[in-house]
Coordinates of C-alpha atoms in Angstrom, one line a residue:
M1 CA -27.7 40.2 36.1
A2 CA -26.1 37.2 34.5
V3 CA -27.4 33.7 35.8
P4 CA -24.4 31.3 35.9
I5 CA -25.3 28.2 34.1
A6 CA -23.9 24.9 35.3
V7 CA -22.8 22.5 32.7
L8 CA -23.9 19.0 33.8
D9 CA -22.6 15.8 32.7
C10 CA -25.6 13.7 31.3
D11 CA -23.8 10.5 32.4
L12 CA -23.2 11.6 35.7
L13 CA -26.7 12.4 36.3
L14 CA -27.8 9.1 34.9
Y15 CA -25.2 6.8 36.7
G16 CA -23.5 8.7 39.3
R17 CA -19.7 8.3 40.2
G18 CA -20.1 4.9 42.1
H19 CA -19.9 2.8 39.1
R20 CA -16.4 1.9 37.8
T21 CA -17.9 0.4 34.5
L22 CA -21.2 1.5 32.8
D23 CA -22.6 -1.5 31.1
R24 CA -25.5 0.4 29.5
F25 CA -26.3 -2.0 26.6
K26 CA -26.2 -5.8 26.2
L27 CA -25.4 -7.3 22.9
E28 CA -27.5 -10.6 23.9
D29 CA -30.6 -8.5 24.4
V30 CA -31.0 -7.4 20.6
T31 CA -31.1 -9.3 17.5
D32 CA -28.3 -9.4 14.7
E33 CA -30.8 -7.7 12.3
Y34 CA -30.8 -4.6 14.8
L35 CA -27.0 -4.6 15.3
V36 CA -26.4 -4.6 11.5
S37 CA -29.1 -1.9 10.9
T38 CA -27.8 0.4 13.6
Y39 CA -24.1 -0.3 14.1
G40 CA -23.4 -2.0 10.7
F41 CA -22.0 -5.2 11.9
P42 CA -23.3 -8.5 13.3
R43 CA -22.8 -9.7 17.0
Q44 CA -20.0 -12.1 16.4
F45 CA -17.9 -9.3 14.6
I46 CA -18.6 -7.0 17.5
Y47 CA -17.6 -9.6 20.1
Y48 CA -14.3 -10.1 18.1
L49 CA -13.6 -6.3 18.2
V50 CA -14.3 -6.3 22.1
D51 CA -11.7 -9.3 22.4
L52 CA -9.2 -7.3 20.3
L53 CA -9.5 -4.0 21.7
G54 CA -10.9 -4.6 25.1
A55 CA -7.5 -4.5 27.1
T56 CA -6.7 -1.1 25.5
L57 CA -10.2 0.3 26.0
S58 CA -10.1 -0.6 29.6
R59 CA -6.9 1.3 30.4
P60 CA -7.1 3.0 33.7
T61 CA -8.2 6.9 33.5
Q62 CA -8.7 9.6 35.7
R63 CA -12.3 9.3 35.3
S64 CA -14.1 7.0 37.8
R65 CA -16.9 6.4 35.6
A66 CA -15.3 4.0 33.0
I67 CA -17.4 3.1 29.9
S68 CA -17.1 -0.5 29.1
P69 CA -15.2 -1.6 26.0
E70 CA -18.3 -3.1 24.5
T71 CA -20.3 0.3 24.8
Q72 CA -17.3 2.4 23.4
I73 CA -17.0 0.0 20.3
L74 CA -20.8 0.2 19.6
A75 CA -20.5 4.0 19.8
A76 CA -17.6 4.2 17.6
L77 CA -19.2 1.7 14.9
G78 CA -22.4 3.8 15.1
F79 CA -20.5 6.9 14.1
Y80 CA -18.3 5.3 11.4
T81 CA -21.2 3.5 9.8
S82 CA -23.8 6.4 10.2
G83 CA -21.5 9.5 10.1
S84 CA -23.5 11.0 12.7
F85 CA -23.5 11.8 16.6
Q86 CA -27.4 11.7 16.5
T87 CA -29.0 11.8 19.9
R88 CA -30.8 8.4 19.1
M89 CA -27.5 6.7 18.8
G90 CA -26.3 7.7 22.1
D91 CA -29.7 7.1 23.7
A92 CA -29.6 3.6 22.3
I93 CA -26.6 2.7 24.3
G94 CA -27.1 5.2 27.2
I95 CA -24.5 7.7 26.8
S96 CA -24.3 11.5 26.0
Q97 CA -23.1 13.0 22.8
A98 CA -19.9 14.2 24.6
S99 CA -19.2 10.5 25.7
M100 CA -19.9 9.2 22.1
S101 CA -17.1 11.5 20.9
R102 CA -14.7 10.4 23.5
C103 CA -15.7 6.7 22.6
V104 CA -14.9 7.5 18.9
A105 CA -11.6 8.8 19.8
N106 CA -10.6 5.8 22.0
V107 CA -11.7 3.3 19.6
T108 CA -10.0 5.1 16.6
E109 CA -6.7 5.3 18.3
A110 CA -6.9 1.6 19.4
L111 CA -7.5 0.5 15.9
V112 CA -4.7 2.8 14.5
E113 CA -2.2 1.2 16.9
R114 CA -3.2 -2.1 15.1
A115 CA -3.1 -0.9 11.6
S116 CA 0.1 -2.7 10.6
Q117 CA -1.3 -6.0 12.0
F118 CA -4.2 -5.8 9.5
I119 CA -2.9 -3.8 6.6
H120 CA 0.4 -5.1 5.1
F121 CA 1.8 -6.8 2.1
P122 CA 2.2 -10.6 2.3
E123 CA 5.9 -11.7 2.8
D124 CA 6.0 -15.4 2.3
E125 CA 6.5 -16.7 -1.2
A126 CA 3.3 -18.9 -1.4
T127 CA 1.0 -15.9 -0.3
V128 CA 2.8 -13.7 -2.8
Q129 CA 2.3 -16.3 -5.5
S130 CA -1.3 -16.7 -4.5
L131 CA -1.7 -12.8 -4.7
K132 CA -0.3 -12.8 -8.3
D133 CA -2.4 -15.8 -9.4
D134 CA -5.6 -14.1 -8.1
F135 CA -4.9 -10.9 -10.2
Y136 CA -3.9 -12.9 -13.3
G137 CA -7.4 -14.7 -12.9
L138 CA -9.1 -11.2 -13.4
A139 CA -7.8 -10.2 -16.7
G140 CA -4.7 -11.9 -17.6
M141 CA -2.3 -9.3 -16.1
P142 CA 0.8 -11.2 -14.8
G143 CA 3.0 -10.2 -11.9
V144 CA 0.7 -7.9 -10.2
L145 CA 1.2 -7.4 -6.4
G146 CA -1.6 -4.8 -5.9
V147 CA -3.5 -2.0 -7.6
V148 CA -2.7 1.5 -6.4
D149 CA -4.7 4.8 -6.4
C150 CA -5.7 7.9 -4.5
T151 CA -9.0 9.0 -3.1
H152 CA -10.1 12.3 -1.5
V153 CA -12.0 12.5 1.9
A154 CA -13.6 15.9 2.7
I155 CA -12.7 17.4 6.0
K156 CA -13.5 20.6 7.7
A157 CA -11.2 23.6 7.1
P158 CA -8.2 23.6 9.7
N159 CA -8.3 26.4 12.1
A160 CA -5.0 27.8 10.7
E161 CA -4.8 29.5 7.5
D162 CA -3.5 26.4 5.8
L163 CA -4.3 26.2 2.1
S164 CA -2.4 22.8 1.7
Y165 CA -5.6 20.9 2.3
V166 CA -7.7 22.8 -0.4
N167 CA -7.8 20.6 -3.3
R168 CA -8.4 21.8 -7.0
K169 CA -12.2 22.0 -6.6
G170 CA -11.7 24.5 -3.5
L171 CA -12.8 21.9 -1.0
H172 CA -10.6 20.9 2.0
S173 CA -9.6 17.2 2.0
L174 CA -7.2 14.6 2.8
N175 CA -5.6 12.8 -0.2
C176 CA -5.4 9.0 0.7
L177 CA -3.0 6.6 -1.1
M178 CA -4.2 2.9 -0.9
V179 CA -3.3 -0.4 -2.4
C180 CA -5.4 -3.5 -2.4
D181 CA -5.3 -6.9 -3.6
A182 CA -7.8 -8.7 -5.9
R183 CA -10.5 -9.2 -3.2
G184 CA -10.3 -5.4 -2.1
V185 CA -8.1 -6.3 1.1
L186 CA -6.0 -3.2 1.7
L187 CA -2.2 -3.9 1.6
S188 CA -1.2 -0.3 2.3
A189 CA -3.2 2.9 3.4
E190 CA -1.6 6.4 3.7
T191 CA -4.4 8.7 4.8
H192 CA -2.7 11.8 6.0
W193 CA -1.6 13.5 2.8
P194 CA -3.1 17.2 2.1
G195 CA -5.7 17.4 -0.6
S196 CA -3.8 20.1 -2.5
L197 CA -1.1 17.4 -3.5
P198 CA -1.6 15.7 -6.8
D199 CA -1.6 11.9 -6.9
C200 CA 1.8 11.8 -8.4
T201 CA 3.4 13.8 -5.8
V202 CA 1.8 11.8 -3.0
L203 CA 3.1 8.7 -4.4
E204 CA 6.6 10.3 -4.9
Q205 CA 6.7 11.3 -1.1
A206 CA 5.0 8.2 0.2
A207 CA 6.5 5.5 2.4
L208 CA 5.1 3.0 -0.2
T209 CA 7.6 4.2 -2.8
S210 CA 10.5 3.9 -0.3
H211 CA 9.4 0.5 0.4
F212 CA 9.4 -0.7 -3.3
E213 CA 12.5 1.1 -4.1
T214 CA 14.6 0.1 -1.1
E215 CA 13.3 -3.5 -1.2
L216 CA 14.3 -3.6 -4.8
R217 CA 11.4 -6.2 -5.5
K218 CA 11.9 -8.1 -8.6
D219 CA 8.9 -10.6 -8.3
G220 CA 6.3 -8.2 -9.6
W221 CA 4.7 -4.8 -9.7
L222 CA 2.0 -2.6 -8.8
L223 CA -0.6 -1.2 -11.3
G224 CA -1.4 2.5 -11.4
D225 CA -3.3 4.7 -13.7
S226 CA -2.1 7.5 -15.7
S227 CA -1.9 10.0 -12.9
F228 CA 1.4 8.1 -11.9
L229 CA 4.7 7.8 -13.7
L230 CA 5.9 4.6 -14.8
R231 CA 8.5 2.8 -12.6
T232 CA 10.2 -0.6 -12.6
W233 CA 7.8 -1.6 -9.9
L234 CA 4.6 0.3 -11.1
M235 CA 3.1 -0.4 -14.4
T236 CA 0.9 2.4 -16.0
P237 CA -1.2 2.2 -19.2
L238 CA 0.1 3.4 -22.5
H239 CA -0.9 6.8 -23.2
I240 CA -1.7 6.2 -26.9
P241 CA -1.9 2.5 -27.7
E242 CA -1.1 1.6 -31.5
T243 CA -0.7 -1.9 -31.8
P244 CA -3.2 -4.8 -30.9
A245 CA -0.9 -5.9 -28.0
E246 CA -0.9 -2.4 -26.6
Y247 CA -4.6 -2.3 -26.7
R248 CA -4.8 -5.8 -25.0
Y249 CA -2.3 -4.6 -22.3
N250 CA -4.4 -1.4 -21.7
M251 CA -7.7 -3.3 -21.4
A252 CA -6.2 -5.8 -19.1
H253 CA -4.6 -3.1 -17.0
S254 CA -8.1 -1.2 -16.8
A255 CA -10.1 -4.2 -15.8
T256 CA -7.6 -5.2 -12.9
H257 CA -7.1 -1.6 -11.9
N258 CA -10.8 -1.3 -11.5
I259 CA -10.8 -3.2 -8.4
I260 CA -9.3 -0.3 -6.4
E261 CA -12.3 1.8 -7.5
R262 CA -14.6 -0.9 -6.3
T263 CA -12.8 -1.0 -3.0
F264 CA -13.1 2.8 -2.6
R265 CA -16.9 2.5 -3.2
T266 CA -17.1 -0.3 -0.8
I267 CA -15.4 1.5 2.0
R268 CA -17.7 4.6 1.5
S269 CA -20.6 2.5 1.4
R270 CA -20.0 0.5 4.6
F271 CA -18.4 3.9 6.5
R272 CA -20.7 6.7 5.9
C273 CA -18.8 9.0 7.8
L274 CA -16.3 9.0 4.8
D275 CA -18.8 9.4 2.0
G276 CA -19.7 13.1 2.5
S277 CA -23.5 12.6 2.7
K278 CA -23.3 13.7 6.4
G279 CA -21.0 16.6 5.6
T280 CA -17.2 16.6 6.2
L281 CA -15.3 15.0 9.0
Q282 CA -15.4 17.6 11.8
Y283 CA -12.0 17.0 13.0
S284 CA -8.3 18.2 12.7
P285 CA -6.5 16.8 9.6
E286 CA -4.5 14.5 12.0
K287 CA -7.8 13.0 13.8
S288 CA -9.5 12.8 10.5
S289 CA -6.6 10.8 9.0
H290 CA -6.8 8.5 12.0
I291 CA -10.7 8.0 11.6
I292 CA -10.0 7.1 7.7
L293 CA -7.2 4.6 8.7
A294 CA -9.3 3.1 11.5
C295 CA -12.2 2.6 9.0
C296 CA -9.5 0.9 6.6
V297 CA -8.6 -1.5 9.4
L298 CA -12.3 -2.4 10.0
H299 CA -12.7 -2.9 6.2
N300 CA -9.8 -5.5 6.2
I301 CA -11.2 -7.2 9.5
S302 CA -14.7 -7.3 7.9
L303 CA -13.3 -9.2 4.8
E304 CA -11.2 -11.5 7.1
H305 CA -14.6 -12.3 8.6
G306 CA -16.4 -12.9 5.4
L307 CA -18.4 -9.8 5.4
D308 CA -17.9 -9.0 1.8
V309 CA -20.1 -5.9 0.4
W310 CA -19.0 -5.9 -3.0
S311 CA -22.6 -5.9 -4.0
S312 CA -23.6 -3.0 -1.7
P313 CA -25.1 0.0 -3.6
A314 CA -23.1 3.0 -3.7
T315 CA -24.1 5.9 -1.5
G316 CA -24.0 9.8 -2.1
H317 CA -20.2 10.1 -1.5
V318 CA -18.3 13.4 -2.0
E319 CA -17.4 14.0 -5.6
Q320 CA -13.9 13.4 -6.1
P321 CA -11.6 16.1 -7.6
E322 CA -10.5 15.1 -10.9
E323 CA -6.7 15.1 -11.4
E324 CA -5.1 17.4 -14.2
Y325 CA -2.0 16.1 -15.2
E326 CA 0.1 16.1 -18.3
Q327 CA 0.4 12.8 -19.8
M328 CA 4.0 11.9 -20.3
E329 CA 5.9 8.8 -20.4
S330 CA 8.8 7.8 -17.9
V331 CA 12.3 8.7 -18.5
D332 CA 13.0 5.6 -16.5
L333 CA 14.5 3.4 -19.4
E334 CA 14.5 0.3 -17.3
A335 CA 10.7 0.7 -16.6
C336 CA 10.0 1.0 -20.1
R337 CA 12.0 -1.9 -20.9
I338 CA 10.1 -4.1 -18.5
R339 CA 6.7 -2.9 -19.7
Q340 CA 7.7 -3.6 -23.4
E341 CA 8.9 -7.0 -22.3
L342 CA 5.6 -7.6 -20.6
L343 CA 3.9 -6.3 -23.8
L344 CA 5.8 -8.8 -26.0
T345 CA 5.6 -11.7 -23.6
H346 CA 2.0 -11.8 -22.7
F347 CA -0.1 -9.6 -25.0
S348 CA 1.5 -10.1 -28.4

């Protein structure tokens, strides 16, 4: 005879339904060292997130046992920075694994709602000029508004038989297109592209391309590697440099473009849920994309607060699929003219 099993809510057993808000954990009761080691960020940063997201996370729900914004944020930070829903993480703040998962979902959506607030290109002339000056100071490459590249983040196989997320190494992933400035601050992040798409196709279809082509920006360009085609607003390296000027251009291009690779390593180092060491993101492509974008928002906020982790050691991140593409020069004659003028003016 089958014995019915009651599925009990651990939070209900611990706290009952009489509590409107569950303040399970007090930031003031622990040290900064503990917060950084467990949740990845110091106290003042967490307080800032509570102020930023508190109203959203306190929205009325049908659940009578609301979890405080502070606890929700700690749960989400614990997952982002460790990549795990370990029981000890929930025990530390007094919630179940199921509640941990709900907290991550809530905080992720709250951060995604604010993505455009923290991830955007500067618009005023003074900030744009400062952006170009910072890049020029790195390796002498003028007119740079940002460096662009793609990175893959492993996800679980979608339930549907959808091969669009299978990259060329046979792994399921999202191909994320990002642009950063000379400090590693993200200026654009599109995290939803299926892993089967090569970088050049992602860029061709991206909102980033639409932005630069419709804005018709004449004040500078992005730098991209040879997986992208040369455009009037996107300078790529020369395939076969022949003259000293071409070699100098390629060296300056490479040294400047390296910033985006360092930024990718930094994000994976800080947000272990993305680095593959705990396995793939166990969510649908849409939810995985939102988690990646939420981490991008936190990355920018952390830099805004002086939490620079350039020097952090790289962790065991998932190996990136190497792009296989045919090296070819752009047929855009205006783009070729602009790059040639750049060579003659600054590298000859």
